[in-house]
mmCIF file of N, CA and C and ligand atoms in Angstrom:
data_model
loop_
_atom_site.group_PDB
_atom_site.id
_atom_site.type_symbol
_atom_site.label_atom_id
_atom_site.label_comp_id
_atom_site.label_asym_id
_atom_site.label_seq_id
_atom_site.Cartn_x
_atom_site.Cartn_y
_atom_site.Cartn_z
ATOM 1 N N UNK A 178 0.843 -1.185 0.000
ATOM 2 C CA UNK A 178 0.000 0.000 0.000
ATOM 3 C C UNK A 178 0.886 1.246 0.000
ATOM 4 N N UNK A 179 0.400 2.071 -1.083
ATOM 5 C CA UNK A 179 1.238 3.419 -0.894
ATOM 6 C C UNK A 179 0.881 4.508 0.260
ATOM 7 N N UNK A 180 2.078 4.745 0.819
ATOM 8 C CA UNK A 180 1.697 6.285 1.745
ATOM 9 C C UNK A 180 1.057 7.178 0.891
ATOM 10 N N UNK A 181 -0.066 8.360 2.155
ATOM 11 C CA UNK A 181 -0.945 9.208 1.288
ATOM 12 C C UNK A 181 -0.203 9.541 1.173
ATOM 13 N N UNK A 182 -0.452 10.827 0.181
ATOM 14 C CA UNK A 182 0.638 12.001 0.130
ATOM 15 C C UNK A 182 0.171 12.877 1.266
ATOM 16 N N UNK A 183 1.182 13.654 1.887
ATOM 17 C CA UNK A 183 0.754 14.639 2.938
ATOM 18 C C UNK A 183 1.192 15.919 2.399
ATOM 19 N N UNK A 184 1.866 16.093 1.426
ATOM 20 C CA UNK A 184 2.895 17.658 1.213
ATOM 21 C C UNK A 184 1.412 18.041 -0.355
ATOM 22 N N UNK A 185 0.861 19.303 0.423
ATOM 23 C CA UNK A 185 0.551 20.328 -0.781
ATOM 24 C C UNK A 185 0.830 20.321 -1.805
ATOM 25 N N UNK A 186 -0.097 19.711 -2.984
ATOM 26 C CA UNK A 186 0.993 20.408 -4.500
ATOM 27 C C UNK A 186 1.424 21.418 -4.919
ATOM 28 N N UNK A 187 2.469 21.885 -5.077
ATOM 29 C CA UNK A 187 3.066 23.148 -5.905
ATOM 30 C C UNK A 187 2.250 23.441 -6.298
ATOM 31 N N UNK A 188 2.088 24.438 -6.677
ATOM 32 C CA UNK A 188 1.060 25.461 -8.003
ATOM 33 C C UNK A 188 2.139 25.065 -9.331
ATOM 34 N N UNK A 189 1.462 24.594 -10.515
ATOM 35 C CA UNK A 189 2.078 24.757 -11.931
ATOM 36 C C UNK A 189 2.858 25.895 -12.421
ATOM 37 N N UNK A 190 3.958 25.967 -12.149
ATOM 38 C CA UNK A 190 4.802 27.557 -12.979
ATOM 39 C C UNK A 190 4.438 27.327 -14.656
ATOM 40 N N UNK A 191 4.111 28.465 -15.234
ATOM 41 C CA UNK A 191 4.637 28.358 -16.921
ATOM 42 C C UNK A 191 5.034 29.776 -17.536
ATOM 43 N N UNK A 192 5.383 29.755 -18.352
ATOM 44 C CA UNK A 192 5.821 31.351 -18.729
ATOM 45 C C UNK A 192 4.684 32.366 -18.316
ATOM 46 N N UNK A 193 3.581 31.996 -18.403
ATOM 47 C CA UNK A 193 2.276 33.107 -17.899
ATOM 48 C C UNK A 193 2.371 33.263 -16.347
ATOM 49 N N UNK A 194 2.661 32.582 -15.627
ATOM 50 C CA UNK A 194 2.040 33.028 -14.320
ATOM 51 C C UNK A 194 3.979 33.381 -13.344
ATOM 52 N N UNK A 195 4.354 32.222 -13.957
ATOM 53 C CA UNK A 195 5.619 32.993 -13.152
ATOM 54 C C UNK A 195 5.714 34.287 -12.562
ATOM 55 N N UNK A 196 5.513 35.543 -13.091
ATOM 56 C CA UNK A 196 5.655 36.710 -12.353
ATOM 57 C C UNK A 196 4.639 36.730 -11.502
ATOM 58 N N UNK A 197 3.645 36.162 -11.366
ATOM 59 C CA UNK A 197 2.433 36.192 -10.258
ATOM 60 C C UNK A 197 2.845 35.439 -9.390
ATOM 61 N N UNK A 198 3.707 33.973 -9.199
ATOM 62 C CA UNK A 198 4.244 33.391 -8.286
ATOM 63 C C UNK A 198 5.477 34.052 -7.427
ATOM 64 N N UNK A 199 6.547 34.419 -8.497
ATOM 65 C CA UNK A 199 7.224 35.473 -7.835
ATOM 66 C C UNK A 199 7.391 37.000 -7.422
ATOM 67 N N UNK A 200 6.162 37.100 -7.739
ATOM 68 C CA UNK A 200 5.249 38.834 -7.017
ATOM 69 C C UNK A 200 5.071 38.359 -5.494
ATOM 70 N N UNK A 201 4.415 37.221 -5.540
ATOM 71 C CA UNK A 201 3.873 36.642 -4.400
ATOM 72 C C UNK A 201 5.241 36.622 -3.467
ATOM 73 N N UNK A 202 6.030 35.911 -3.540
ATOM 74 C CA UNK A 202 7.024 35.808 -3.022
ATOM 75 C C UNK A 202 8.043 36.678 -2.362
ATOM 76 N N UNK A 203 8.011 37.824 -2.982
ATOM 77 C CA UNK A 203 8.256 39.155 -3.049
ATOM 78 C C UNK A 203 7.670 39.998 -2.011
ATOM 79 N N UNK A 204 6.127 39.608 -1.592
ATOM 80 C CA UNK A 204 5.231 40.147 -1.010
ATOM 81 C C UNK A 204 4.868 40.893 -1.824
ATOM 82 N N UNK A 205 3.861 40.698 -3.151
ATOM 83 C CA UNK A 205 3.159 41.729 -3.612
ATOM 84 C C UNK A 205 2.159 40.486 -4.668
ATOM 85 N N UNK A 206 0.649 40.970 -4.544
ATOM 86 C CA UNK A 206 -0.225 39.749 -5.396
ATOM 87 C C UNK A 206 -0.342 40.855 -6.407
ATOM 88 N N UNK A 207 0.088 40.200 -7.639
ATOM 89 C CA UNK A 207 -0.263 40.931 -8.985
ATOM 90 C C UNK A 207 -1.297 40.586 -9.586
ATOM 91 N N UNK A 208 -1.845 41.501 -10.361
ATOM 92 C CA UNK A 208 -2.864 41.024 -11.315
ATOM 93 C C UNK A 208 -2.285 41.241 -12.992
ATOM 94 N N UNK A 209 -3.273 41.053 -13.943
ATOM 95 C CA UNK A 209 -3.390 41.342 -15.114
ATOM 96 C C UNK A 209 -4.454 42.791 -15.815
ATOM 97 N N UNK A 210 -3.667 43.501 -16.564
ATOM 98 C CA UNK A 210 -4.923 44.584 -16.549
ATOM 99 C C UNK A 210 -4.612 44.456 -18.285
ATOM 100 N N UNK A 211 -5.766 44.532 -19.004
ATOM 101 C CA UNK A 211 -5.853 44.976 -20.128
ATOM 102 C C UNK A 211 -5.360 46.559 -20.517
ATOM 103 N N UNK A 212 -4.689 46.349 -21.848
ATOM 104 C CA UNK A 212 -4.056 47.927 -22.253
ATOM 105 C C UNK A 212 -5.185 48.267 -23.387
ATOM 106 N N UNK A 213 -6.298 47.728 -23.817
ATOM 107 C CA UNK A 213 -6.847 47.846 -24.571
ATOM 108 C C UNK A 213 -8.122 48.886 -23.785
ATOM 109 N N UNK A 214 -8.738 47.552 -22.983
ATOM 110 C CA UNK A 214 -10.136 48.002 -22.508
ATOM 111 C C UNK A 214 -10.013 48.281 -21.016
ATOM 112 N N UNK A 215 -8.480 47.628 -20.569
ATOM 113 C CA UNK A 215 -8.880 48.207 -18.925
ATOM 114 C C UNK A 215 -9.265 47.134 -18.045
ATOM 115 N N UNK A 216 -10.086 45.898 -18.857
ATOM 116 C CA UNK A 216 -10.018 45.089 -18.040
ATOM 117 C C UNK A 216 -9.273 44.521 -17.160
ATOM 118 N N UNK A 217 -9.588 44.371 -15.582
ATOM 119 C CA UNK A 217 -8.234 43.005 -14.809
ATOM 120 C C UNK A 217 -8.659 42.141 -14.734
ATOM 121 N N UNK A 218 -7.845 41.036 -14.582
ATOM 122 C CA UNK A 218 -8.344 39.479 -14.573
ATOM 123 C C UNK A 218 -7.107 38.615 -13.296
ATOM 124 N N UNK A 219 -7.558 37.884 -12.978
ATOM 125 C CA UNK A 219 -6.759 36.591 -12.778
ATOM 126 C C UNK A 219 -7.288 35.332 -12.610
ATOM 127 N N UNK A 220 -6.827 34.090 -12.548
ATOM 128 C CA UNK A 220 -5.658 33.815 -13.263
ATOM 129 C C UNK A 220 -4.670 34.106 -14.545
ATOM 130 N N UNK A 221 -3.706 34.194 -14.468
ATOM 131 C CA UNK A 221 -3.018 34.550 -15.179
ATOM 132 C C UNK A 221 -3.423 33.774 -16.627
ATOM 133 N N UNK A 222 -3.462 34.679 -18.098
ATOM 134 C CA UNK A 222 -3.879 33.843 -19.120
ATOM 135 C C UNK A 222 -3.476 35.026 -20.057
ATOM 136 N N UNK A 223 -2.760 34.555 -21.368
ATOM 137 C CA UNK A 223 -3.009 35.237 -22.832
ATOM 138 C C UNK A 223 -3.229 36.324 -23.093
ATOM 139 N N UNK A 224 -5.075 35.985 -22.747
ATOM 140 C CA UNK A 224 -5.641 37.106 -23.480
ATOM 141 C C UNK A 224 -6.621 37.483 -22.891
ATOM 142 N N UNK A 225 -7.145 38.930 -22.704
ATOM 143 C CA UNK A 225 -7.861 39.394 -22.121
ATOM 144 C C UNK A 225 -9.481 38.988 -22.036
ATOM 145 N N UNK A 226 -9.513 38.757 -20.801
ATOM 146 C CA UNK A 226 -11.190 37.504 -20.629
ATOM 147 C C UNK A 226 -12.510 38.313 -21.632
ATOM 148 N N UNK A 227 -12.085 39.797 -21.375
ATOM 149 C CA UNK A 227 -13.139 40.917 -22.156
ATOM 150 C C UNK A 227 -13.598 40.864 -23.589
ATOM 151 N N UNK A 228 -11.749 41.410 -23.991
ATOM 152 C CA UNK A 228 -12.169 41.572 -25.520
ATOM 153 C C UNK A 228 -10.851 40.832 -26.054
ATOM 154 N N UNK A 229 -10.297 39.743 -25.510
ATOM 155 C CA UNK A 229 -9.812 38.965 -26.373
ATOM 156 C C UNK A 229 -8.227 39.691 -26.372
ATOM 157 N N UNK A 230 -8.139 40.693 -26.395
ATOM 158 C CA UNK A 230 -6.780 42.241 -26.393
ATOM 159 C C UNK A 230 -5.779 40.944 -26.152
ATOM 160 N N UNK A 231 -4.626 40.913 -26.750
ATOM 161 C CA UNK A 231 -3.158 40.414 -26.557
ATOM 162 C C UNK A 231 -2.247 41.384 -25.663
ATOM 163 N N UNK A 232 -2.693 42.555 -25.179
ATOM 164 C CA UNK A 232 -1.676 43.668 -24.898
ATOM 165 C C UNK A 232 -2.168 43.690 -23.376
ATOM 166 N N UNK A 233 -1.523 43.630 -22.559
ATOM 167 C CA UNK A 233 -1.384 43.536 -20.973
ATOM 168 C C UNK A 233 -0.183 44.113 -20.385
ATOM 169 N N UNK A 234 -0.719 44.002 -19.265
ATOM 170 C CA UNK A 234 0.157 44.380 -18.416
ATOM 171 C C UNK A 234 0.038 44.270 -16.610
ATOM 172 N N UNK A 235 1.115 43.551 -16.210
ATOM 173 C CA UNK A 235 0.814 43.247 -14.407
ATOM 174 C C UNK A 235 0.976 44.275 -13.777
ATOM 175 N N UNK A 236 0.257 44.393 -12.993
ATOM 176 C CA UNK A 236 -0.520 45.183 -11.847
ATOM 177 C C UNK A 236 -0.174 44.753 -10.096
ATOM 178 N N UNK A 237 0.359 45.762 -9.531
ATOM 179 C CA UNK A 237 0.165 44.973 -7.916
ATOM 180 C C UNK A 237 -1.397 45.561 -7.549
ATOM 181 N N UNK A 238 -1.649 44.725 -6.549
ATOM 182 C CA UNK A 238 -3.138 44.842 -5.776
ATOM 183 C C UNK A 238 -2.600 45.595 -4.494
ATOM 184 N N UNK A 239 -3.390 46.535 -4.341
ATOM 185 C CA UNK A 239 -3.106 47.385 -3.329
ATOM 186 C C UNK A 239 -3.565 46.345 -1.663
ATOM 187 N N UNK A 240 -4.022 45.256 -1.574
ATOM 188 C CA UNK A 240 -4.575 44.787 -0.651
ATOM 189 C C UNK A 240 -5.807 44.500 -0.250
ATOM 190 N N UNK A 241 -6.505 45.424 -0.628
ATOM 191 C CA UNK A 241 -8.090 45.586 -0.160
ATOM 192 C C UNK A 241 -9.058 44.761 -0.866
ATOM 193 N N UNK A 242 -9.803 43.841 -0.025
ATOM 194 C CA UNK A 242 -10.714 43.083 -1.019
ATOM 195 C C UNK A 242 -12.484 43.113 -0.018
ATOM 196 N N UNK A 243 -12.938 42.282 -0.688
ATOM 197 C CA UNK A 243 -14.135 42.259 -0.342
ATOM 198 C C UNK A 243 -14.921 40.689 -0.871
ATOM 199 N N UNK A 244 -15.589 39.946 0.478
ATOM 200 C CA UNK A 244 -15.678 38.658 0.495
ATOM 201 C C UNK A 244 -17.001 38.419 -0.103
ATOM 202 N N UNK A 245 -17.087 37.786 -1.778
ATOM 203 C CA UNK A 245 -18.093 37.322 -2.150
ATOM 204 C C UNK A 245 -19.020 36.281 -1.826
ATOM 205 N N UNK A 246 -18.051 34.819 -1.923
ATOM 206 C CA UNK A 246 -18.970 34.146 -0.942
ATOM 207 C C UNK A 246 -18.052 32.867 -0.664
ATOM 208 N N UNK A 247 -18.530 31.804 -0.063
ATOM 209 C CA UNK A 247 -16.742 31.172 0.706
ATOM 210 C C UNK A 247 -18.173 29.662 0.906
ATOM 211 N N UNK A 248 -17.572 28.314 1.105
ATOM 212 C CA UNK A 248 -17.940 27.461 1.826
ATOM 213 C C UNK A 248 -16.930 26.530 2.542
ATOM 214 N N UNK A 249 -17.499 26.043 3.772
ATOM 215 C CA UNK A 249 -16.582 25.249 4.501
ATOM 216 C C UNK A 249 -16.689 23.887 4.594
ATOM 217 N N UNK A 250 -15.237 23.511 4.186
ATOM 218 C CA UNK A 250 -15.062 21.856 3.640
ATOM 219 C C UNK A 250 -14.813 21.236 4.917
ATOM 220 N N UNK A 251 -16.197 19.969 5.245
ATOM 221 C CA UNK A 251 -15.639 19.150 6.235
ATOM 222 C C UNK A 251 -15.124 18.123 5.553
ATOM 223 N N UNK A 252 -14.704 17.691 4.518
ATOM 224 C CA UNK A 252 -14.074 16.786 3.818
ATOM 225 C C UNK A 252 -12.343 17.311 3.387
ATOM 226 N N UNK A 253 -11.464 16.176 3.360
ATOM 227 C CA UNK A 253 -10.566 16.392 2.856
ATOM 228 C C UNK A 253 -10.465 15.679 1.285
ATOM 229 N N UNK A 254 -10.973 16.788 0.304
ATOM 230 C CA UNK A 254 -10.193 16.406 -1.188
ATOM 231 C C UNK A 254 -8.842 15.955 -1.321
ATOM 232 N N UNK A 255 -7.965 16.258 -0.348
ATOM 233 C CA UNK A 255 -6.325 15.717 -0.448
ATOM 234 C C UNK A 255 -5.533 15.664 0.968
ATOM 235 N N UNK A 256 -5.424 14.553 1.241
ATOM 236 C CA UNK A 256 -4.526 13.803 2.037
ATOM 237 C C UNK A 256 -3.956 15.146 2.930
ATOM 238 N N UNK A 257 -3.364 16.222 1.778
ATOM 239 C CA UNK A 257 -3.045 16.868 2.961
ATOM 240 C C UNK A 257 -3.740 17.739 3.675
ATOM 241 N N UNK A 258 -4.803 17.967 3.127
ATOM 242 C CA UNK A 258 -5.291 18.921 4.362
ATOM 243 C C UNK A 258 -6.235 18.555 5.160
ATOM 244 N N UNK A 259 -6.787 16.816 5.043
ATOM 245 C CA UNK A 259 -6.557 16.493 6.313
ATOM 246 C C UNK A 259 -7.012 17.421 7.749
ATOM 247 N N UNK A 260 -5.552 17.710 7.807
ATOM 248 C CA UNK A 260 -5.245 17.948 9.408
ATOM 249 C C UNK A 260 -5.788 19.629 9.876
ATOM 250 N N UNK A 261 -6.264 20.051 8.770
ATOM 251 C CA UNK A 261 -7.026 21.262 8.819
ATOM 252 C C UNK A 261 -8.787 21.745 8.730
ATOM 253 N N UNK A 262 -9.258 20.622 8.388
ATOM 254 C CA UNK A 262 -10.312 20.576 8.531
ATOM 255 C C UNK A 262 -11.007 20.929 9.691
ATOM 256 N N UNK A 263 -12.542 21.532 10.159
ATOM 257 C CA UNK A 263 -12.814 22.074 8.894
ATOM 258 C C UNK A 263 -12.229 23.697 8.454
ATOM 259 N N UNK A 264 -11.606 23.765 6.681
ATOM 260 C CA UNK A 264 -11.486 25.080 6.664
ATOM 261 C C UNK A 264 -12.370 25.703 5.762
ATOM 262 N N UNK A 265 -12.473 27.230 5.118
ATOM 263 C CA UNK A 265 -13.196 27.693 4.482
ATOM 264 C C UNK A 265 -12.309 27.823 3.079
ATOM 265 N N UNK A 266 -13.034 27.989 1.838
ATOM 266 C CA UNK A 266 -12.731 27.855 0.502
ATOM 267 C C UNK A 266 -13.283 29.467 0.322
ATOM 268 N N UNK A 267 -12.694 30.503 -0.477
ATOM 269 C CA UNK A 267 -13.554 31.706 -0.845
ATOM 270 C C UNK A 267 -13.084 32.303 -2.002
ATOM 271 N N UNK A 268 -14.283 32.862 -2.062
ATOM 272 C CA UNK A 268 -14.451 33.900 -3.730
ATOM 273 C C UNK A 268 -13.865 34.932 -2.976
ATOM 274 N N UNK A 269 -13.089 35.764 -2.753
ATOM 275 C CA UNK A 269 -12.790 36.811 -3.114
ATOM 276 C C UNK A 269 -12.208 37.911 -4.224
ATOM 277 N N UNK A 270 -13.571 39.010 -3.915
ATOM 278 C CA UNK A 270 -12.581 39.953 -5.052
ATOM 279 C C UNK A 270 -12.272 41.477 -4.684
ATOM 280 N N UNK A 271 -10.877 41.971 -5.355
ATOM 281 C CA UNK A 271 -9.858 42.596 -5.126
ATOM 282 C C UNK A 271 -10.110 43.806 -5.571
ATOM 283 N N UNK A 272 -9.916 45.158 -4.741
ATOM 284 C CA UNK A 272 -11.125 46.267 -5.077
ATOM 285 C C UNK A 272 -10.542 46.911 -6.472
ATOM 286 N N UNK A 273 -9.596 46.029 -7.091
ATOM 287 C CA UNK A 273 -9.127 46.380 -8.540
ATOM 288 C C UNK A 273 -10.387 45.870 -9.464
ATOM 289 N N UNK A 274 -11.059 44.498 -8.588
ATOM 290 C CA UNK A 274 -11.442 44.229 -9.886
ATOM 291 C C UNK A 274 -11.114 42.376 -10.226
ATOM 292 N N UNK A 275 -10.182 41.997 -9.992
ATOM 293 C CA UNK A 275 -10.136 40.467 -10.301
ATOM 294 C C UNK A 275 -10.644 39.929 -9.103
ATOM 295 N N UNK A 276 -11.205 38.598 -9.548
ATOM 296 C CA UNK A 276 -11.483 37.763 -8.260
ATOM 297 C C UNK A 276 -10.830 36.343 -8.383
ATOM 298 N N UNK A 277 -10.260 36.106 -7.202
ATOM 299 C CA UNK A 277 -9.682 34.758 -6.909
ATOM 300 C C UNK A 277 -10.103 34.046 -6.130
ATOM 301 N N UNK A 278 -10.149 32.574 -5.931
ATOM 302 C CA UNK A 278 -10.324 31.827 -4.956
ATOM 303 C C UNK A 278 -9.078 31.603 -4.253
ATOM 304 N N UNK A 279 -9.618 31.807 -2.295
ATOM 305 C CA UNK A 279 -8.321 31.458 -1.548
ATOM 306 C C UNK A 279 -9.092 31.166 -0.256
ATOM 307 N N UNK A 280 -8.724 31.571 0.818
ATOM 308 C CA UNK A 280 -8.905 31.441 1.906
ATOM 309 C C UNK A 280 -9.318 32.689 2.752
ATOM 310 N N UNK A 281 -9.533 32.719 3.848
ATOM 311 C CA UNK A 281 -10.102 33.812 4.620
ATOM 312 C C UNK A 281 -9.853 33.024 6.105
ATOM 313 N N UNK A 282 -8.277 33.784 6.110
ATOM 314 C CA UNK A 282 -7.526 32.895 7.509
ATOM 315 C C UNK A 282 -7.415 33.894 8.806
ATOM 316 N N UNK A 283 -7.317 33.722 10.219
ATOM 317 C CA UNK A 283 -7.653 34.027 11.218
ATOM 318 C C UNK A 283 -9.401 34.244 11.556
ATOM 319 N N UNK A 284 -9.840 33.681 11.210
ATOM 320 C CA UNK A 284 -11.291 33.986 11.907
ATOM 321 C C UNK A 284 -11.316 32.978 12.603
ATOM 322 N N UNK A 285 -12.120 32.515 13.948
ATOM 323 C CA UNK A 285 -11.996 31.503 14.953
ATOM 324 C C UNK A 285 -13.274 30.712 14.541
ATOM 325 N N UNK A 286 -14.186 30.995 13.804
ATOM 326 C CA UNK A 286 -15.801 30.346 13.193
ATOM 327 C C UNK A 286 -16.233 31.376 12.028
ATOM 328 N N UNK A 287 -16.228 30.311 10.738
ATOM 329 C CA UNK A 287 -16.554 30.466 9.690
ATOM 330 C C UNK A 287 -17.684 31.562 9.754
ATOM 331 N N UNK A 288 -18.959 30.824 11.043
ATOM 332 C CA UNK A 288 -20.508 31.612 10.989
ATOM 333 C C UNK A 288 -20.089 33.017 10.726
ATOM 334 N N UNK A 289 -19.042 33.612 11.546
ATOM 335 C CA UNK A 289 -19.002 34.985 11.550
ATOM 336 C C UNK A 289 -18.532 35.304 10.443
ATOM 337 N N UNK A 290 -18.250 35.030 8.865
ATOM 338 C CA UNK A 290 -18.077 35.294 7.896
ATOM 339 C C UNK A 290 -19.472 36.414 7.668
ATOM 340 N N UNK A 291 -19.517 37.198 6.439
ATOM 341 C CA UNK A 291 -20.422 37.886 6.031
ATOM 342 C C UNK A 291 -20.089 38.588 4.284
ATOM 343 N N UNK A 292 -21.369 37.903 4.169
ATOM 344 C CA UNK A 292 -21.269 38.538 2.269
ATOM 345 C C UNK A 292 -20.547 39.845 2.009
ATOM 346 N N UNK A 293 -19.539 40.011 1.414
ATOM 347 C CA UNK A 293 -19.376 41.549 1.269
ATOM 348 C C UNK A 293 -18.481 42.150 2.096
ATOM 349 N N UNK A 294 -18.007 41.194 3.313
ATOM 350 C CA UNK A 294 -17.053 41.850 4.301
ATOM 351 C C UNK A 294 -16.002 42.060 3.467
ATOM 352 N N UNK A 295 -15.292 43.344 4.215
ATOM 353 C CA UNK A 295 -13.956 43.949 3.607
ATOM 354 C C UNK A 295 -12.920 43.100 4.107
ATOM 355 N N UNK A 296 -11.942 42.617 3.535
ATOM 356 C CA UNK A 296 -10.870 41.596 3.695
ATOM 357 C C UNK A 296 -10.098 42.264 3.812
ATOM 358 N N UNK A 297 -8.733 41.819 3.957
ATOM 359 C CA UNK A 297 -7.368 42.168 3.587
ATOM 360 C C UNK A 297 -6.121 41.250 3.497
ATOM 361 N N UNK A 298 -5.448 41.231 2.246
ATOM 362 C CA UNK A 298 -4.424 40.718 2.391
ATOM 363 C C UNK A 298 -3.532 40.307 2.896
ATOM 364 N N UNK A 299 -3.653 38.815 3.275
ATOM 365 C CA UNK A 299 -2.157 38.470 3.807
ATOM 366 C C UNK A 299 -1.476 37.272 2.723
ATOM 367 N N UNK A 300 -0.069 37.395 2.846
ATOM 368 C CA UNK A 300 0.721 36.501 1.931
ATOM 369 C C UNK A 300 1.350 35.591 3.115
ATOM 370 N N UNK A 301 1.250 34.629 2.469
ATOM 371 C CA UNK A 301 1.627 33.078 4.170
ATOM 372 C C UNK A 301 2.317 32.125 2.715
ATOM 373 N N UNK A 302 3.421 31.376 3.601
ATOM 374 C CA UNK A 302 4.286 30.844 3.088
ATOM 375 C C UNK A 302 3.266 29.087 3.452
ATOM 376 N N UNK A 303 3.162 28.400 2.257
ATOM 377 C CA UNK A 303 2.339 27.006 2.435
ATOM 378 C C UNK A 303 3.606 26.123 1.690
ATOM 379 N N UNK A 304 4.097 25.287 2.446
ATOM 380 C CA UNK A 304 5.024 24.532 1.761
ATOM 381 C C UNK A 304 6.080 25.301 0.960
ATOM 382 N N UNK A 305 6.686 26.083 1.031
ATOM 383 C CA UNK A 305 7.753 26.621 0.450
ATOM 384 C C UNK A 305 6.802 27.783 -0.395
ATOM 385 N N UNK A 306 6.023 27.887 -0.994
ATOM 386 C CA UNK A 306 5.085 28.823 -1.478
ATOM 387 C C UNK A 306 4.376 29.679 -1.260
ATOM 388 N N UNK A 307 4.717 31.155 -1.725
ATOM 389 C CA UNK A 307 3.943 31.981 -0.803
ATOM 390 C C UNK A 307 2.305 32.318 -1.341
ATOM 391 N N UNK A 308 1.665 32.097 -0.813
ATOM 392 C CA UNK A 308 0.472 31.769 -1.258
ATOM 393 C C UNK A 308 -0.703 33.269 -0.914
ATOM 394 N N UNK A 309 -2.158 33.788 -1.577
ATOM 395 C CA UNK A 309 -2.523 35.046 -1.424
ATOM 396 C C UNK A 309 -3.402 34.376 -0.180
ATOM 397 N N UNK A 310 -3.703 34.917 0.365
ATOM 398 C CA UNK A 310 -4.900 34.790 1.752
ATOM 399 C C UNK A 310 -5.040 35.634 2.174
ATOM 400 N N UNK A 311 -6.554 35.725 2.740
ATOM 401 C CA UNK A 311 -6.707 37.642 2.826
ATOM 402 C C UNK A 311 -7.518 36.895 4.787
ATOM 403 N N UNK A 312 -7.819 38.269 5.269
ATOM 404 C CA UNK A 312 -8.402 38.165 6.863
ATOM 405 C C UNK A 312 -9.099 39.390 6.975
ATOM 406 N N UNK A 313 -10.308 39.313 7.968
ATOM 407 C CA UNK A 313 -11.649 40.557 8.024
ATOM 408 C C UNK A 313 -10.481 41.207 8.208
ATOM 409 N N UNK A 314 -10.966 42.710 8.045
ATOM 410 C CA UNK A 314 -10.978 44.201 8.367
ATOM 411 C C UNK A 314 -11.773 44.290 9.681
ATOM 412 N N UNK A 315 -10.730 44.557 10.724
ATOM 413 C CA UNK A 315 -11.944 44.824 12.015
ATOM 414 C C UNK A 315 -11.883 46.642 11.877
HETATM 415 ZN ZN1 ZN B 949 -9.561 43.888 -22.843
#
């Protein structure tokens, strides 16, 4: 029988997102902004989600977000997290404008989450990776 795995997978590097992994690292979460229409986006991709535009350019996020909507996994999808259960999964988006899924870490009970609460950025190192995670605004 094989051991689970317990170690986090890496995130995939490829020529597109690299500077978003090492922004992160850096302490700074970048985005993507269109030079055409203005649009931001993330994940990192090509071409602009809007109008298709080839012409971009990365962006840091000033920090400030706001919590769309989040659910909490009493299941572990992977071996490793496990030992964290239960945590919360969330939409957040970034008062630029992109929205990502991450986490919403230091709260002591999910209940006290709320649609729309103002977040804020924190960058936390997960397995060698510095990863985006944001926490309320008290
Ligand atoms: Zn565009």
């Amino acid at each position: 029988m094989q051991a689970a795995e317990t170690t986090i997978p890496a995130p995939q590097r490829d020529a597109l997102n690299t500077s978003y992994w090492e922004g992160l690292a850096q302490g700074s979460l970048s985005f993507q902004r269109c030079s055409a229409c203005g649009h931001a986006w993330l994940p990192a991709r090509g071409e602009c989600p809007a109008c298709l535009g080839d012409q971009w350019a990365w962006e840091n996020a000033g920090g400030g977000a706001q919590l769309i909507s989040w659910v909490v996994y009493h299941v572990a999808f992977h071996p490793a997290f496990a030992n964290r259960l239960p945590y919360n999964v969330a939409v957040v988006e970034l008062d630029e404008g992109p929205r990502l899924i991450s986490n919403v870490v230091r709260v002591a009970d999910a209940q006290t989450l709320k649609i729309d609460q103002r977040l804020k950025l924190v960058i936390e190192d997960e397995g060698g990776t510095a990863v985006p995670r944001f926490t309320p605004v008290r």
